XYZ file of C-alpha atoms in Angstrom:
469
model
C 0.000 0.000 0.000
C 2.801 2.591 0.555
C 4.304 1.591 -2.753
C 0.782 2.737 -4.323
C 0.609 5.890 -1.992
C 4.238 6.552 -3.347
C 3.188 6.433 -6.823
C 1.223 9.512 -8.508
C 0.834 11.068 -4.809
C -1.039 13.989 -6.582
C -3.579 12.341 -7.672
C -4.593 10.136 -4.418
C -7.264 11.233 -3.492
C -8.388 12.428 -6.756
C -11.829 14.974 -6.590
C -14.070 14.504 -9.892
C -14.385 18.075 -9.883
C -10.647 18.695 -10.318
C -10.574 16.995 -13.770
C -11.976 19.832 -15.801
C -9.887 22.618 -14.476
C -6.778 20.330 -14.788
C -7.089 19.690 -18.061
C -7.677 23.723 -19.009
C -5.048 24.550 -16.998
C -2.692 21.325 -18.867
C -4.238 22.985 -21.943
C -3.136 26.956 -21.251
C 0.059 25.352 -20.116
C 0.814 23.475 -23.261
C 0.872 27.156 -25.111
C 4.126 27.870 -23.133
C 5.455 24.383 -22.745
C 6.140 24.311 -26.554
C 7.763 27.219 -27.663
C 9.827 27.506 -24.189
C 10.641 24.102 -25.095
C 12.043 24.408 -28.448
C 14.051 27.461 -27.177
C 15.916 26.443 -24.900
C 16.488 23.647 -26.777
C 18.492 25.716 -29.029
C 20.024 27.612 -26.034
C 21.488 24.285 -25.241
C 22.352 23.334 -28.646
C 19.950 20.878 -29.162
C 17.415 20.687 -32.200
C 14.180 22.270 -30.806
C 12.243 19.100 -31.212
C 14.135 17.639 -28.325
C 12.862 20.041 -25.939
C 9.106 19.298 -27.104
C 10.359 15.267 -26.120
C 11.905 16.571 -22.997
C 8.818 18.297 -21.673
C 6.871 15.624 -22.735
C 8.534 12.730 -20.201
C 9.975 15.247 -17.564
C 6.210 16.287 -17.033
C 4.822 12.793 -16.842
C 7.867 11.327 -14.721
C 7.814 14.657 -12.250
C 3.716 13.379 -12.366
C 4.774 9.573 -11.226
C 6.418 10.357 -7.795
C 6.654 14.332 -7.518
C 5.157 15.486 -4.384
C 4.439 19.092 -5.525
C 0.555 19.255 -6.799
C 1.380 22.197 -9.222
C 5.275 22.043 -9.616
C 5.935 22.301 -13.579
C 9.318 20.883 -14.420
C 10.546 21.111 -17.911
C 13.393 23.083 -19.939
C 15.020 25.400 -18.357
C 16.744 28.775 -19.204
C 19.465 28.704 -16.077
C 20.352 25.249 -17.467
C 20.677 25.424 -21.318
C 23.922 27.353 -20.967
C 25.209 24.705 -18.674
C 23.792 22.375 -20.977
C 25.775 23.596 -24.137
C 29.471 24.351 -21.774
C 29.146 20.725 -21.111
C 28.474 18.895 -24.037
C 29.798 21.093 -26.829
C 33.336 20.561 -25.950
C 32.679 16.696 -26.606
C 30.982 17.098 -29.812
C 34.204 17.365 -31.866
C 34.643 19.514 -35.139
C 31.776 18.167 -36.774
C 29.127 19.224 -34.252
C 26.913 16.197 -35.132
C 23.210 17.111 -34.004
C 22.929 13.472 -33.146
C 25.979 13.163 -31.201
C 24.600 16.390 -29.014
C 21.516 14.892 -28.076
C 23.241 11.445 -27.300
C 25.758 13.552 -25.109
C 22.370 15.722 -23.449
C 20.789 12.784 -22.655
C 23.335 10.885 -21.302
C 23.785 14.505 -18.892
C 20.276 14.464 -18.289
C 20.647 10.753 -16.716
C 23.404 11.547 -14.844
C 21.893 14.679 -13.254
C 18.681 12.184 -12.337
C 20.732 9.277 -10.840
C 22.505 12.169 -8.575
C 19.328 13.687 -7.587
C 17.843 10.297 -7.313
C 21.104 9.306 -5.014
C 21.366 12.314 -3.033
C 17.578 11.596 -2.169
C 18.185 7.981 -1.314
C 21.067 9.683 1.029
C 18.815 12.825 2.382
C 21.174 15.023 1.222
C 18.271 17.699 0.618
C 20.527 20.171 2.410
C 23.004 20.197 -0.273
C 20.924 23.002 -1.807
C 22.054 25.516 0.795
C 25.427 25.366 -0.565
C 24.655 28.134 -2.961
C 24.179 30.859 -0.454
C 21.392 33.795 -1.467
C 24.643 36.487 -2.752
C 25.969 34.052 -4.764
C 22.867 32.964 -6.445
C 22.171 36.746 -7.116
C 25.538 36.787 -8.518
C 25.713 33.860 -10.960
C 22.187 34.392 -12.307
C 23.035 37.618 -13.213
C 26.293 36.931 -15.131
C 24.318 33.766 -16.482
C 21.453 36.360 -17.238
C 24.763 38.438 -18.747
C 25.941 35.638 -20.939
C 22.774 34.484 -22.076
C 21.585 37.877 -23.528
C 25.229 38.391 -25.238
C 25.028 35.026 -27.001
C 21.148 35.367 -28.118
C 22.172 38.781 -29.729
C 23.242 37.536 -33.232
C 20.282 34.933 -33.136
C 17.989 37.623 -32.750
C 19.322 39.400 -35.265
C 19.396 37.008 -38.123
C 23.198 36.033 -38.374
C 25.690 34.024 -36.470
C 29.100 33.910 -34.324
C 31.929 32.384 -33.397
C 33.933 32.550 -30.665
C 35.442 30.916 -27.336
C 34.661 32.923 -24.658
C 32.612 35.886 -23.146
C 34.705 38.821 -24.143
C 35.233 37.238 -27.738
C 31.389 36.424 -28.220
C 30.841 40.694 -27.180
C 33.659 41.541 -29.477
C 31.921 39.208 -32.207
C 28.749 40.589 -31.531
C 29.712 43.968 -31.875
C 31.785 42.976 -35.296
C 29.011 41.952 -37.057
C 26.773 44.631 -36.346
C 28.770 47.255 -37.363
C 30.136 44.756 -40.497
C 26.399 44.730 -41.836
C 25.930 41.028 -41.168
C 22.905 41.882 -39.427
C 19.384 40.428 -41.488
C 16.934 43.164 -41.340
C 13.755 40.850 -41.683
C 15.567 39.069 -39.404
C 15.876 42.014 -36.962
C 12.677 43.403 -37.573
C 11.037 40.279 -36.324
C 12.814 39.154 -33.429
C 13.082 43.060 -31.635
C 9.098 42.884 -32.646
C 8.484 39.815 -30.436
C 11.319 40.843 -27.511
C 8.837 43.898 -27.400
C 5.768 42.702 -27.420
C 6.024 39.930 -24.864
C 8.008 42.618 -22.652
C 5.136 44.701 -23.123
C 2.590 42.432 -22.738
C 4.171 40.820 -19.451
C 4.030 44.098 -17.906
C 0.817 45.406 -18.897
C -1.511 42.562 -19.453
C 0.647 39.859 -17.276
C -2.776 37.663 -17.224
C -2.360 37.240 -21.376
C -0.130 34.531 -22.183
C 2.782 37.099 -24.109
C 4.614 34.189 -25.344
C 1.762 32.499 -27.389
C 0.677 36.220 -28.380
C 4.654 36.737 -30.000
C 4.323 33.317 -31.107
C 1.162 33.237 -33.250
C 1.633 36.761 -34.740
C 5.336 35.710 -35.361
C 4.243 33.011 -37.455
C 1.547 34.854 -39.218
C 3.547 37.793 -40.341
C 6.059 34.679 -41.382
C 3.597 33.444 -43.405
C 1.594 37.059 -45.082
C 6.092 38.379 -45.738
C 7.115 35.054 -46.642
C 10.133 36.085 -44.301
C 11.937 32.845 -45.177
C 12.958 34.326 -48.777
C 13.965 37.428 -47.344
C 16.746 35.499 -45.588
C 14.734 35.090 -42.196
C 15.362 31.377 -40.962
C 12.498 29.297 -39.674
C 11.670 26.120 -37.159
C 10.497 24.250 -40.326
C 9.000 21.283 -40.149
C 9.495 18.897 -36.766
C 10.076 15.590 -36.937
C 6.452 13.160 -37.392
C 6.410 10.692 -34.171
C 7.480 10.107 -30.505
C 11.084 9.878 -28.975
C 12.033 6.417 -29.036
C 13.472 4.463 -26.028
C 17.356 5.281 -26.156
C 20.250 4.092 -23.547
C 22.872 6.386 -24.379
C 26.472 5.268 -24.769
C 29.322 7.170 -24.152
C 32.862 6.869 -23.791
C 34.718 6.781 -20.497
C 36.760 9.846 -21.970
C 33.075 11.791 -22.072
C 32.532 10.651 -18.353
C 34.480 13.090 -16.681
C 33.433 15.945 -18.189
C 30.017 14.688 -18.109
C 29.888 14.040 -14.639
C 31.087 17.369 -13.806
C 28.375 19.100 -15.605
C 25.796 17.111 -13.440
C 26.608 18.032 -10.268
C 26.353 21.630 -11.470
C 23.469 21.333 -13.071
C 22.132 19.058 -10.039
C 23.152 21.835 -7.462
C 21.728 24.939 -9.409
C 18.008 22.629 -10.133
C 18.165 21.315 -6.910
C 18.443 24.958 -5.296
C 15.881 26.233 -7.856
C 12.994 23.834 -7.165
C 13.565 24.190 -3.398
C 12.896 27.499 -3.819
C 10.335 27.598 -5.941
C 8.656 24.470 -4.258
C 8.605 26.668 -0.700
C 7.372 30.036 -2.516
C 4.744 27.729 -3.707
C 3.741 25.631 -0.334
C 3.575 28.250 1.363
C 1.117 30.484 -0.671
C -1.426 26.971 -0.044
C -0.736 26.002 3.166
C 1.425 23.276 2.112
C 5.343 22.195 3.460
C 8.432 20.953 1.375
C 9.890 17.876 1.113
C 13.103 18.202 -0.083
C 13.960 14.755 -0.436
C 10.936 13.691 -1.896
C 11.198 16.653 -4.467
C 14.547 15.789 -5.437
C 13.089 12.139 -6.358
C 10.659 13.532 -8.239
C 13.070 15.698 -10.076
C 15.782 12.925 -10.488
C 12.505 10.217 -11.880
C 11.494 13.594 -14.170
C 15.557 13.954 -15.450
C 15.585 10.076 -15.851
C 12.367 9.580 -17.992
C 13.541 12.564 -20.254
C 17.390 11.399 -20.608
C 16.165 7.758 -22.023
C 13.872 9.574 -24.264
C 16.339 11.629 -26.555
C 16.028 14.211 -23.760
C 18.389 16.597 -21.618
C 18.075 18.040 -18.165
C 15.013 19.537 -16.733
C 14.446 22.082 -13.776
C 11.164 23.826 -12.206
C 10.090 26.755 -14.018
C 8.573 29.582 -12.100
C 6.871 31.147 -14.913
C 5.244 27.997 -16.005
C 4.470 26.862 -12.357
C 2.795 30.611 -11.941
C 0.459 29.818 -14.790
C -0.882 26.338 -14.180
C -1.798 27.649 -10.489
C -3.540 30.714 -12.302
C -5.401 28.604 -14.789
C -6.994 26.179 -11.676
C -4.585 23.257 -12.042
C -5.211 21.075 -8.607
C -2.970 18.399 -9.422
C 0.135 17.054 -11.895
C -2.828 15.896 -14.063
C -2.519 19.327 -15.595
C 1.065 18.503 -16.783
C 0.104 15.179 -17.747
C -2.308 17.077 -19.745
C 0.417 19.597 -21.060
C 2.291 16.486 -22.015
C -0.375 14.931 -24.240
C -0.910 17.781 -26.088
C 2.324 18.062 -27.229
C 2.129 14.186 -28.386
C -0.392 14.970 -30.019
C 1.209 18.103 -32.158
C 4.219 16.163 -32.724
C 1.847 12.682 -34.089
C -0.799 14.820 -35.972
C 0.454 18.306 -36.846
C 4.301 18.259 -36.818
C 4.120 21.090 -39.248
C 2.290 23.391 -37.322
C 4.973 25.626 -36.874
C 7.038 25.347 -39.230
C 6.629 29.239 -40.178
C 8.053 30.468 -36.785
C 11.334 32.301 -37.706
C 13.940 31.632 -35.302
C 14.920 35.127 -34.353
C 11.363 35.090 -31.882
C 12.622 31.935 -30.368
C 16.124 34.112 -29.630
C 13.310 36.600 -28.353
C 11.839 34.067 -25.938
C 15.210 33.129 -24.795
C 16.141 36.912 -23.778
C 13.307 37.551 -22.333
C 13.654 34.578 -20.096
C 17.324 35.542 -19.260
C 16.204 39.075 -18.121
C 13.748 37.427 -15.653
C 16.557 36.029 -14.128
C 18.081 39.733 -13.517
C 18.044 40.801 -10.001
C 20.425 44.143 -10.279
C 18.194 45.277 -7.308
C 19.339 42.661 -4.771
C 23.132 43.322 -5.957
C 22.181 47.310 -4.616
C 20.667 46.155 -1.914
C 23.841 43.870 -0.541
C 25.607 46.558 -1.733
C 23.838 48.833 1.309
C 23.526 46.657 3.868
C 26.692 44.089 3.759
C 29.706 44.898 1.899
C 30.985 41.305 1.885
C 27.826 39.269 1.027
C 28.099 41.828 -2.405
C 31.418 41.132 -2.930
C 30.944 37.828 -2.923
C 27.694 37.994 -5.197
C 29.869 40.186 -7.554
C 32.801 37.370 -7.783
C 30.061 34.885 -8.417
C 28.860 36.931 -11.213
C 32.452 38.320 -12.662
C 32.924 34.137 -12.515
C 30.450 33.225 -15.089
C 30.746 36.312 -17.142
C 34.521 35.739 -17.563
C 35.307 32.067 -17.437
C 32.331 30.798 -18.030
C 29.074 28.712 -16.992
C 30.565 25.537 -15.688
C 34.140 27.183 -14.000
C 31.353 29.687 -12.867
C 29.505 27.669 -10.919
C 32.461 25.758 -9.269
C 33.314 29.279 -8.148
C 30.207 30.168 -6.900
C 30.401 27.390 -4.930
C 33.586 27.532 -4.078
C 32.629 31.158 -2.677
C 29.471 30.555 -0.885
C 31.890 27.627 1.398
C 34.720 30.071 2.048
C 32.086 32.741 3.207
C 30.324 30.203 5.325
C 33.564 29.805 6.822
C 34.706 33.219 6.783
C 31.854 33.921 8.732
C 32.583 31.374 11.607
C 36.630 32.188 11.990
C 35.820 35.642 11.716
C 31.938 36.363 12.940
C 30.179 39.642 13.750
C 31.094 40.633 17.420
C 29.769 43.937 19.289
C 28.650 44.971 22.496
C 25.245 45.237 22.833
C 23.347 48.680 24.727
C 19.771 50.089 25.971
C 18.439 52.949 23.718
C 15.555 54.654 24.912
C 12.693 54.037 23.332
C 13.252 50.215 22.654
C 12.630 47.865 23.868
C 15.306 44.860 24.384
C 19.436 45.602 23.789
C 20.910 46.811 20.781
C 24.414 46.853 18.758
C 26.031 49.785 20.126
C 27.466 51.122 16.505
C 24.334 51.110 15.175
C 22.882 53.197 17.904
C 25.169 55.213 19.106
C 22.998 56.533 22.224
C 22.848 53.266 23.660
C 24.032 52.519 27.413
C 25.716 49.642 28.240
C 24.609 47.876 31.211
C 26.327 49.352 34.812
C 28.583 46.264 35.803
C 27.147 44.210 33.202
C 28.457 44.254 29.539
C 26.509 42.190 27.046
C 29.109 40.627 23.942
C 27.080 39.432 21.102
C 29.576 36.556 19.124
C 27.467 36.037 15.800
C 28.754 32.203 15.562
C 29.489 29.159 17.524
C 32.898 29.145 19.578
C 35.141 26.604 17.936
C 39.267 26.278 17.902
C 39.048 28.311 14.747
C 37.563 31.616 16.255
C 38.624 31.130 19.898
C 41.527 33.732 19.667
C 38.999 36.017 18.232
C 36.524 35.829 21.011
C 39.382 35.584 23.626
C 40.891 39.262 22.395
């Protein structure tokens, strides 16, 4: 019986009533889950039909043993540049489309038997290794990076370069060398702007399927493809087919490497998002649990022709909106796309991929948070010195190196903070109640005879000299 309660816990007990709003809300869903998913399939340098067969499993293995009711796993934008630093330096000259998604979802199942691991261990704390500076940090040089590489995309021509600075300097090159496609242009800034727009002034309109449908009509009524605009064309007819992928122990390390990144930086970003979540119903995280269901979710999509998956905010946001009450509404989500991909794999075959460079910006400045970078900035010089290493990190050496070093930073400040903790003596100010640090209030009295030391960590060898002088 626990083995059954373990299995679709969503669903059990499942309210007749539920079923139509799940399947509206699975329906409104599916407008985001499919051009999301073929974007940041490209931002990971897949072919956009693997992220319509990554949504598709994630959503129904996150379904199987997920705890969340409305969690919505699928592509991510934090993880397709991750994604792409891991695998394209295995793809050799040739960049074989094939051997990329072999490589993805070979990452994907790595990632899964981690989080699936690290579950089986209760290592659900693992997520606090990324401390709140440094996540401001490396999303916003991954936010940084994102935008700078989307740029030529957008803009109807292409680059080639190594690094951060080389990709700006590229950028920049072919602007002002004319390589820029002006249908091209015209097209993608159009979408960028109108789901920008739309996001802010209408937020309950879906913006993406808005840029998306008039995208593809104005395709169609310009014929944009002869005027050098280039389009999704036609997706492959069918379902992803059962693959085991097989790599060589030379691809391993690398491989393995990427994982645990990407496993940290998902792991962190569905705990989060999970909480925000609970909390708003009434409802408490599991982290272990959720990092089964992730791990089952980044299984399913890696033996499908898939790569790794994350929670999505956005798309979470909108299934609660629309009245989904359980994972049935990604279930539903995940049908629909079947059904596109069986029936009508032509059915966008006009959208020109400068608005899928549009979705992929606009995604990347959701993950912008210049405002928390200020605000360390005021209140704690060190926690914004740390976010900014984080984010020079990624900007300059890259996604993968970035996130070792945001990790790498978020343990020495941990530790920083114990050897060397906040100490001050504590006063009375008039007027409030209880004591207070005397530097911040510089009319408070210490206590006649009676000194209070506040030592902001525990007393270990490490900080005893400190706490002694």
């Amino acid at each position: 019986m626990r083995v059954l309660d373990a299995v679709v816990p969503t669903l059990r007990p499942y309210r007749r009533q539920w079923l139509a709003k799940d399947v509206v809300a699975g329906l409104v869903l599916t407008a985001l889950l499919v051009p999301q998913g073929m974007a940041y399939a490209e931002l990971a340098g897949l072919p956009p039909v693997t992220g319509l067969y990554t949504s598709i499993l994630c959503l129904v293995g996150y379904a199987l043993l997920g705890p969340s009711k409305v969690l919505v796993l699928g592509p991510d934008s934090s993880l397709g540049p991750m994604i792409a630093a891991t695998i394209l330096p295995l793809m050799g000259a040739d960049g074989d489309p094939a051997r990329a998604v072999l490589l993805a979802s070979a990452l994907a199942i790595l990632v899964g038997l981690l989080m699936i691991g690290a579950a089986a261990g209760r290592l659900g704390f693992v997520a606090q290794l990324l401390s709140k500076p440094t996540v401001i940090g490396y999303m916003n040089g991954l936010a940084l990076t994102i935008l700078v590489g989307q740029i030529p995309k957008l803009l109807g021509f292409s680059v080639d370069a190594d690094s951060f600075l080389a990709e700006c300097a590229a950028v920049v090159s072919g602007i002002v060398g004319g390589e820029v496609v002006p249908a091209a242009a015209a097209v993608g800034l159009f979408s960028l702007a109108l789901i920008l727009v739309l996001t802010r002034t209408v937020p309950k309109i879906p913006a993406v399927l808005v840029a998306v449908v008039t995208a593809i009509l104005v395709s169609i009524v310009l014929d944009l493809e002869s005027r050098g605009v280039s389009v999704v064309g036609p997706l492959p007819q069918g379902l992803p087919s059962f693959t085991l992928p097989a790599v060589g122990l030379s691809d391993l390390g690398l491989l393995l490497a990427g994982a645990v990144g990407i496993t940290l930086v998902a792991l962190a970003d569905t705990i989060s998002t999970a909480t925000s979540f609970a909390e708003r119903r009434g409802e408490t995280v599991d982290g272990n649990r959720e990092m089964l269901g992730i791990g089952t979710a980044n299984l399913a999509a890696g033996l499908f022709q898939g790569f790794p998956v994350s929670t999505s905010g956005s798309r979470t946001a909108v299934a609660e909106q629309s009245g989904a009450k359980t994972q049935l509404a990604g279930v539903t989500g995940a049908i629909a796309i079947a059904v596109m991909l069986l029936a009508f794999p032509a059915l966008l075959a006009d959208l020109p991929n400068p608005t899928l460079a549009a979705l992929v910006i606009a995604a990347s400045l959701s993950l912008v948070d210049v405002r928390g970078m200020l605000r360390l900035r005021r209140q704690r010089r060190a926690d914004f010195l740390v976010s900014l290493a984080a984010f020079l990190g990624v900007a300059l050496l890259g996604v993968l190196p970035g996130i070792l070093i945001a990790i790498l930073i978020s343990v020495a400040d941990v530790f920083r903070r114990i050897w060397m903790p906040s100490r001050t003596t504590l006063g009375r100010t008039e007027g409030l109640a209880g004591l207070h640090d005397v530097a911040t209030h510089p009319g408070a009295t210490v206590l006649p005879g009676c000194p209070v030391y506040r030592f902001d960590a525990p007393l270990i060898s490490a900080n005893a000299a400190s706490f002694r002088d």
